[in-house]
Structures are given as C-alpha cells and as structure tokens.
Short mmCIF file of C-alpha atoms and ligand atoms in Angstrom, two decimals:
data_model
loop_
_atom_site.label_atom_id
_atom_site.label_comp_id
_atom_site.label_asym_id
_atom_site.label_seq_id
_atom_site.Cartn_x
_atom_site.Cartn_y
_atom_site.Cartn_z
CA MET R 1 60.56 64.76 102.79
CA ILE R 2 60.21 63.54 99.24
CA ILE R 3 57.76 60.68 98.77
CA VAL R 4 58.19 58.47 95.73
CA PRO R 5 55.46 55.88 95.14
CA VAL R 6 56.27 52.48 93.64
CA GLU R 7 53.06 51.62 91.79
CA LEU R 8 52.46 47.87 91.94
CA ALA R 9 48.68 47.56 92.30
CA ASP R 10 47.87 46.01 95.69
CA ARG R 11 51.60 45.82 96.52
CA SER R 12 52.27 49.53 95.95
CA TYR R 13 54.38 51.34 98.53
CA ASP R 14 56.11 54.61 99.27
CA VAL R 15 59.79 55.41 99.42
CA ILE R 16 60.45 58.32 101.80
CA VAL R 17 63.64 60.22 100.94
CA GLY R 18 65.26 63.06 102.88
CA ASP R 19 67.47 64.17 105.73
CA GLY R 20 65.89 62.70 108.86
CA ALA R 21 63.56 60.34 106.97
CA LEU R 22 64.20 57.56 109.52
CA ALA R 23 61.88 59.37 111.91
CA GLU R 24 59.04 58.65 109.46
CA ILE R 25 59.46 54.86 109.51
CA GLY R 26 56.44 54.34 111.78
CA SER R 27 54.16 55.63 109.04
CA LEU R 28 55.23 52.76 106.76
CA LEU R 29 54.69 49.89 109.18
CA PRO R 30 51.58 47.77 108.57
CA PRO R 31 48.91 48.86 111.07
CA GLN R 32 48.32 45.33 112.39
CA SER R 33 51.97 44.82 113.42
CA ARG R 34 52.62 44.45 117.11
CA ARG R 35 56.33 43.63 116.91
CA ALA R 36 59.21 44.69 114.73
CA ALA R 37 62.26 42.45 114.15
CA ILE R 38 65.08 44.81 113.22
CA VAL R 39 67.72 43.07 111.09
CA THR R 40 71.00 44.94 110.98
CA GLN R 41 74.79 44.63 111.37
CA SER R 42 76.83 45.89 114.34
CA GLU R 43 78.86 48.19 112.07
CA ILE R 44 75.71 50.09 110.97
CA GLY R 45 75.50 51.67 114.43
CA ILE R 46 72.09 53.27 113.91
CA GLU R 47 69.25 52.84 116.36
CA ILE R 48 65.62 53.26 115.41
CA ASP R 49 62.42 53.44 117.36
CA ALA R 50 59.73 51.60 115.42
CA GLY R 51 57.11 52.63 117.96
CA LEU R 52 56.31 48.93 118.56
CA GLU R 53 57.77 46.22 120.72
CA GLN R 54 61.06 45.63 118.92
CA ARG R 55 64.16 43.45 119.01
CA VAL R 56 67.45 43.76 117.12
CA PHE R 57 68.82 40.74 115.19
CA GLU R 58 72.39 41.22 114.00
CA ILE R 59 73.82 39.38 111.02
CA GLY R 60 77.52 39.10 110.09
CA GLN R 61 79.53 41.69 108.19
CA GLY R 62 79.92 41.94 104.45
CA GLU R 63 78.86 39.85 101.50
CA SER R 64 79.86 36.62 103.30
CA ALA R 65 76.77 37.08 105.53
CA LYS R 66 74.50 36.56 102.52
CA THR R 67 74.02 32.81 103.01
CA LEU R 68 71.18 30.38 103.50
CA SER R 69 72.53 29.64 106.98
CA THR R 70 72.06 33.32 107.90
CA ILE R 71 68.43 33.03 106.74
CA GLY R 72 67.99 29.85 108.81
CA ASP R 73 69.53 31.45 111.89
CA LEU R 74 67.38 34.58 111.53
CA CYS R 75 64.15 32.65 111.05
CA SER R 76 64.95 30.48 114.10
CA ALA R 77 65.61 33.59 116.16
CA PHE R 78 62.34 35.14 114.92
CA ALA R 79 60.47 31.96 115.94
CA GLN R 80 62.13 31.87 119.38
CA TRP R 81 61.04 35.47 119.95
CA GLY R 82 57.51 34.62 118.82
CA LEU R 83 57.35 36.81 115.71
CA THR R 84 54.03 36.18 114.00
CA ARG R 85 52.83 36.51 110.46
CA ASN R 86 51.13 39.81 111.34
CA ASP R 87 54.35 41.39 112.58
CA VAL R 88 57.04 43.16 110.57
CA VAL R 89 60.71 42.80 109.73
CA ILE R 90 62.78 45.97 109.32
CA GLY R 91 65.99 45.78 107.27
CA LEU R 92 68.28 48.51 108.63
CA GLY R 93 71.51 48.78 106.64
CA GLY R 94 72.99 48.51 103.17
CA GLY R 95 72.32 46.09 100.34
CA VAL R 96 73.49 42.98 102.20
CA VAL R 97 71.10 43.67 105.08
CA THR R 98 68.09 44.50 102.92
CA ASP R 99 68.69 41.47 100.65
CA VAL R 100 68.90 39.16 103.69
CA ALA R 101 66.11 40.79 105.72
CA GLY R 102 63.89 40.79 102.62
CA PHE R 103 64.49 37.11 101.90
CA ALA R 104 64.00 36.11 105.54
CA ALA R 105 60.71 38.06 105.51
CA ALA R 106 59.70 36.42 102.21
CA SER R 107 60.29 32.97 103.71
CA TYR R 108 59.28 33.25 107.38
CA HIS R 109 55.71 31.97 107.87
CA ARG R 110 55.56 31.92 104.04
CA GLY R 111 55.95 35.67 103.98
CA ILE R 112 55.62 38.55 106.43
CA SER R 113 55.85 42.29 105.85
CA VAL R 114 59.22 43.98 105.53
CA VAL R 115 60.16 47.65 105.59
CA HIS R 116 63.64 48.71 104.53
CA ALA R 117 65.64 51.55 106.08
CA ALA R 118 68.52 51.86 103.62
CA THR R 119 71.65 53.43 105.11
CA SER R 120 74.09 53.15 102.17
CA LEU R 121 73.97 55.15 98.96
CA LEU R 122 73.86 51.96 96.91
CA GLY R 123 71.01 50.66 99.05
CA GLN R 124 69.05 53.90 98.76
CA VAL R 125 69.23 54.17 94.98
CA ASP R 126 69.04 50.47 94.16
CA ALA R 127 69.11 47.48 96.51
CA ALA R 128 66.28 48.42 98.89
CA ILE R 129 63.81 49.24 96.13
CA GLY R 130 62.07 46.86 93.79
CA GLY R 131 61.68 43.70 95.84
CA LYS R 132 64.71 41.66 94.78
CA THR R 133 65.87 39.68 97.81
CA GLY R 134 68.24 36.79 98.16
CA VAL R 135 71.49 35.19 99.21
CA ASN R 136 74.58 33.72 97.58
CA LEU R 137 75.58 30.10 97.06
CA PRO R 138 79.17 28.87 96.68
CA GLU R 139 78.21 28.52 92.98
CA GLY R 140 77.36 32.20 92.52
CA LYS R 141 75.88 35.44 93.81
CA ASN R 142 72.15 35.90 94.44
CA LEU R 143 71.30 32.38 93.22
CA VAL R 144 68.56 31.84 95.81
CA GLY R 145 65.96 34.46 96.53
CA ALA R 146 62.50 35.81 95.98
CA PHE R 147 60.73 38.86 94.64
CA TRP R 148 59.25 40.24 97.84
CA GLN R 149 58.16 43.85 97.74
CA PRO R 150 58.62 45.84 100.95
CA ALA R 151 55.68 47.64 102.56
CA GLY R 152 57.77 50.81 102.42
CA VAL R 153 61.32 52.11 102.21
CA VAL R 154 63.07 54.92 104.06
CA CYS R 155 66.14 56.58 102.52
CA ASP R 156 67.50 58.89 105.20
CA THR R 157 70.21 60.85 103.41
CA ALA R 158 71.59 62.06 106.78
CA THR R 159 72.83 58.50 107.42
CA LEU R 160 75.14 58.85 104.40
CA ALA R 161 77.22 61.52 106.15
CA THR R 162 79.00 58.89 108.24
CA LEU R 163 79.74 56.45 105.40
CA PRO R 164 83.42 55.85 104.72
CA GLU R 165 84.42 58.10 101.81
CA ARG R 166 85.20 55.19 99.49
CA GLU R 167 81.89 53.49 100.15
CA PHE R 168 80.02 56.72 99.42
CA ARG R 169 81.96 57.23 96.19
CA ALA R 170 81.30 53.63 95.14
CA GLY R 171 77.57 54.31 95.55
CA LEU R 172 77.98 57.18 93.13
CA GLY R 173 78.80 54.55 90.47
CA GLU R 174 75.19 53.37 90.66
CA ILE R 175 73.94 56.97 90.58
CA ALA R 176 76.08 57.60 87.47
CA LYS R 177 74.16 54.78 85.78
CA TYR R 178 70.88 56.66 86.27
CA HIS R 179 72.18 59.67 84.30
CA PHE R 180 71.77 57.49 81.22
CA LEU R 181 68.46 55.93 82.22
CA GLY R 182 66.67 59.25 81.87
CA GLY R 183 68.09 61.02 84.91
CA GLY R 184 69.86 63.76 82.95
CA ARG R 185 72.21 66.08 84.88
CA LEU R 186 71.74 64.53 88.32
CA ASP R 187 75.04 66.02 89.46
CA ASP R 188 73.35 69.45 89.46
CA GLU R 189 71.02 68.31 92.29
CA GLN R 190 71.42 68.29 96.08
CA LEU R 191 71.86 64.81 97.57
CA PRO R 192 68.24 64.15 98.69
CA GLU R 193 66.86 65.29 95.32
CA ARG R 194 69.50 63.24 93.52
CA VAL R 195 68.65 60.10 95.51
CA ALA R 196 64.93 60.75 94.95
CA ALA R 197 65.49 61.18 91.20
CA CYS R 198 67.21 57.77 91.06
CA VAL R 199 64.45 56.20 93.15
CA ARG R 200 61.84 57.70 90.79
CA ILE R 201 63.55 56.11 87.78
CA LYS R 202 63.90 52.77 89.52
CA ALA R 203 60.28 52.89 90.72
CA GLU R 204 59.04 53.55 87.19
CA VAL R 205 61.12 50.73 85.71
CA VAL R 206 60.08 48.25 88.42
CA ALA R 207 56.42 49.23 88.03
CA SER R 208 56.68 48.47 84.31
CA ASP R 209 58.44 45.11 84.70
CA GLU R 210 58.47 43.86 88.29
CA ARG R 211 59.88 40.39 87.55
CA GLU R 212 62.46 41.39 84.97
CA GLY R 213 60.70 39.86 82.00
CA GLY R 214 62.48 42.46 79.89
CA ARG R 215 62.81 46.18 80.59
CA ARG R 216 63.96 45.93 84.21
CA ALA R 217 67.27 44.58 82.86
CA ILE R 218 68.20 48.17 81.88
CA LEU R 219 68.92 48.70 85.59
CA ASN R 220 71.95 46.51 84.91
CA TYR R 221 73.54 49.20 82.72
CA GLY R 222 77.31 48.91 83.17
CA HIS R 223 76.98 45.56 84.94
CA THR R 224 78.24 43.20 82.19
CA LEU R 225 81.84 44.31 82.58
CA GLY R 226 81.23 45.43 86.17
CA HIS R 227 80.16 41.94 87.30
CA ALA R 228 82.98 40.32 85.34
CA LEU R 229 85.55 42.52 87.09
CA GLU R 230 83.98 41.68 90.46
CA ILE R 231 83.86 37.93 89.74
CA GLU R 232 87.45 38.00 88.51
CA GLY R 233 88.24 38.78 92.10
CA ALA R 234 91.81 39.86 91.38
CA PHE R 235 90.98 43.54 91.81
CA ASP R 236 90.17 45.60 94.86
CA LEU R 237 86.96 47.02 93.40
CA ARG R 238 83.68 47.90 95.08
CA HIS R 239 80.49 47.11 93.16
CA GLY R 240 79.85 50.76 92.24
CA GLU R 241 83.46 51.25 91.14
CA ALA R 242 83.20 48.22 88.87
CA VAL R 243 79.87 49.47 87.47
CA ALA R 244 81.44 52.88 86.71
CA ILE R 245 84.11 51.22 84.55
CA GLY R 246 81.39 49.03 83.04
CA VAL R 247 79.35 52.11 82.07
CA ILE R 248 82.34 53.47 80.13
CA TYR R 249 82.85 50.11 78.45
CA ALA R 250 79.16 49.93 77.50
CA ALA R 251 79.46 53.41 75.95
CA GLU R 252 82.56 52.36 73.99
CA VAL R 253 80.79 49.24 72.72
CA ALA R 254 77.68 51.25 71.78
CA HIS R 255 79.85 53.76 69.89
CA ARG R 256 81.66 51.02 67.97
CA LEU R 257 78.28 49.52 67.06
CA GLY R 258 77.18 52.91 65.69
CA ARG R 259 74.48 53.27 68.34
CA ILE R 260 75.81 56.50 69.92
CA ASP R 261 78.18 59.24 68.74
CA ALA R 262 81.53 60.29 70.17
CA ALA R 263 79.91 63.16 72.11
CA ALA R 264 77.76 60.65 74.01
CA VAL R 265 80.88 58.67 74.95
CA THR R 266 82.47 61.92 76.16
CA GLU R 267 79.36 62.60 78.28
CA HIS R 268 79.69 59.13 79.86
CA ARG R 269 83.32 59.89 80.70
CA ARG R 270 82.39 63.33 82.06
CA VAL R 271 79.78 61.90 84.43
CA ILE R 272 82.08 59.20 85.79
CA ALA R 273 84.90 61.74 86.28
CA GLU R 274 82.47 64.22 87.90
CA TYR R 275 81.82 61.65 90.63
CA GLY R 276 85.55 61.11 91.16
CA LEU R 277 85.29 57.57 89.83
CA ASP R 278 87.90 55.78 87.76
CA SER R 279 86.96 54.92 84.20
CA GLU R 280 90.10 52.89 83.52
CA LEU R 281 90.38 49.13 83.78
CA PRO R 282 92.43 47.95 86.73
CA ALA R 283 96.07 47.13 86.01
CA GLY R 284 96.49 43.48 85.05
CA THR R 285 93.04 43.05 83.46
CA ASN R 286 93.16 39.85 81.43
CA THR R 287 91.02 40.40 78.33
CA ASP R 288 90.32 36.72 77.63
CA ARG R 289 89.36 35.94 81.21
CA VAL R 290 87.07 38.95 81.45
CA LEU R 291 85.41 38.27 78.09
CA GLY R 292 84.88 34.65 79.19
CA LEU R 293 82.94 35.92 82.19
CA PHE R 294 80.48 37.81 79.94
CA SER R 295 79.01 34.62 78.59
CA ARG R 296 77.36 31.47 79.89
CA ASP R 297 79.52 29.59 77.37
CA LYS R 298 82.92 30.67 78.65
CA LYS R 299 84.59 29.93 75.30
CA ALA R 300 82.24 31.85 73.02
CA LEU R 301 80.76 35.33 73.08
CA ASP R 302 77.70 34.52 70.98
CA ASP R 303 75.18 34.38 73.83
CA VAL R 304 76.04 37.70 75.50
CA THR R 305 73.21 40.10 76.25
CA MET R 306 74.29 43.64 77.03
CA VAL R 307 72.54 46.79 78.08
CA LEU R 308 73.56 49.52 75.66
CA ASP R 309 72.74 53.15 74.97
CA GLY R 310 71.36 53.96 71.54
CA PRO R 311 68.91 56.06 69.54
CA ASN R 312 66.03 54.79 71.71
CA GLY R 313 67.94 55.26 74.95
CA VAL R 314 69.38 52.47 77.04
CA GLU R 315 68.02 49.04 76.10
CA THR R 316 68.90 45.36 76.10
CA VAL R 317 70.87 44.17 73.06
CA VAL R 318 71.08 40.45 72.41
CA GLY R 319 74.23 39.11 70.76
CA PRO R 320 76.35 42.23 70.12
CA ASP R 321 79.21 41.51 67.67
CA PRO R 322 81.80 39.51 69.71
CA GLN R 323 84.66 41.20 67.85
CA VAL R 324 83.36 44.61 68.94
CA LEU R 325 83.22 43.42 72.56
CA ARG R 326 86.84 42.30 72.27
CA ASP R 327 88.07 45.40 70.40
CA ALA R 328 86.46 47.79 72.89
CA LEU R 329 87.97 45.92 75.83
CA GLU R 330 91.41 45.73 74.25
CA ALA R 331 91.26 49.46 73.49
CA MET R 332 90.49 50.18 77.17
CA VAL R 333 93.40 47.93 78.21
CA ALA R 334 95.69 49.79 75.78
CA GLN R 335 94.51 53.18 77.13
CA ARG R 336 95.82 52.44 80.60
N1 LIG A 1 69.49 45.95 90.92
C1 LIG A 1 68.77 45.74 89.75
C2 LIG A 1 67.31 45.50 89.98
O1 LIG A 1 66.81 45.73 91.05
O2 LIG A 1 66.65 45.05 89.09
#
C-alpha cells in the first residue's frame, strides 16, 4: 500500500492507495468510535467491514442526490439509529457520495468524524481528498457546504476494475490535469502509483492552502471551459471529459497570451489523446453562450479568472484578455 499524508497540523490524515486498500479502512477510524454509519448508493455494490457496529444508509443516484433534503434525511436517519458525536461516518462511493457524506458529517452534532472510501477514479484523485463537502441548490452546484477534513481516505484501485469504461475514462480527464500540476509523465506509471502521484500533488496543494485563499485554485485547471460546457447542459459530457477539453482550451489561451510555446500545447494534446479523451469541442458549441458562462457578468469577460500554464507553471491569472478568450474558443470551434 502507498500511504500519502495530508499535512494539516492537528487535522492531518493519511490517504491509503493500492489494490485491496479497503481492507485497511479500520486503521483510519477514530479509536473512540463505536459505530460506523456507511453512506453509499445501491449502484456502488461494495460491502465493507468497518470492524465496528455498522449500518448502511443509501442515498439516491447521481448528482440529483446532492441536495439539502438528502442531508436532512441522512441526519434524521443517523439520529434514529442513535449515532453519537464520538462515532464515525464512512462515505463509500464516488464524488457525490463523499460530498454528501462529508457534509452530513460536518453538520451532524456540529461535526463528527468521516472517513472516505473512494470507489471512482475521480473520487480517488480529487473529490475525496481535501475536505470540500457540499450539496447543490437549484441556483447552482456546490453552493452549500463546508470544509470538513476526513480522518482518513482509502483509494482501493481494485474497485476501479468494475467501473463502466466511460466513467473510468472520464476520471482520466482529472488525472490529465495533474500532468501539468507537476505530475510529469504520469501515463508511464501503473494505476496505483498514478493515483498516488495525483493524491500527493493534491495533498501538497491542500496543505499549502486548505481554504482556497489562492493556490488551491490551480486544482481547477481546465475547469473554466469545462464547467461552462457542463452548465450549458446541451452536451452529453461527463465532468472529466469536459475538463479534458478545458485543459486544451487553457493551453491554447496560454499560448496566445505568450505564456507557453507551441510544444507545450502539443504536449497538452498528447496527454489528452493518450488517455483516449476528446480534445474537440462538442458539435453545436455556441461561442457566445459559453463565453457568457465564464464570467459573473454574463455580458462582459472582464472579471474572468483562469488557471493557466506559464513560465512559473500553472497559476491563477486574473482578467486574461477577453479577445484572446474569444479567439481561442472560436479557433477550437473552427477546428471541428
Ligand atoms: N476539486 C478541487 C478542490 O478540491 O479544490
């Protein structure tokens, strides 16, 4: 097993990565816990033995389960079972489960311990690590939540073998992002080492900026266009697929701004292609609508903040030239 520490003073914890890592979950549970509330979804289909008195609490499928009413229902069910502040919640599943389980744990009894067992690639390299928890509102995604660090995270790479092929590939979009956050040639690694390398990068970034005062935003590399394509809703794109296209767009913007050379753009395209991901915009992308989604002011592009590669590596850039944002997007539309 590979153990990656997330160094956050008295809230530090370990992420255990490897084939069969789920068997290690007991070592991460707080010693005082008597009961474990396992939050999962029926489709996950994985059973764990926490080594404590345990009960399974299922939430609904998909992103639509990320609501305040799910949190209310879970907390009521915890109370009816008699879960106490000294017990533990285990989030067993992908990003939806760990976001919901984490937020329920952050809220129940004003906060009880949570341990995540991430079973999706996206969850293992991103969602389960770093303490961001929350749910959606009709007004937008992840608008209500809390920073609530887990007591530990298990990334059992054996659980990825049964993921639907498309879901696995979509997770590779998030891994592709880490190539440019200091990961280097991650595609040369075996899966557990590759996951651990991403976790190491995320752990270091989170340790340096837990509450996203600044640097943590680099984890959103590729997300400006990626989120816009997801919000547009007209395309059948998974999060990681949208991020992959967003990474290419970010490289094109950085090149046009003179921040990176053509070879670096080629390397971005190579990595995305290596993972079998599409780097082209979906057919029917409406440039104006997508650009409008970049900005809080839907009619102007002056307040956009992007994460861009450059001479100092990937960093946040406030107010990139709006014409460059438009030109790079129009060029990608024309390339289709
Ligand atoms: N998913 C980005 C972050 O955890 O900050």
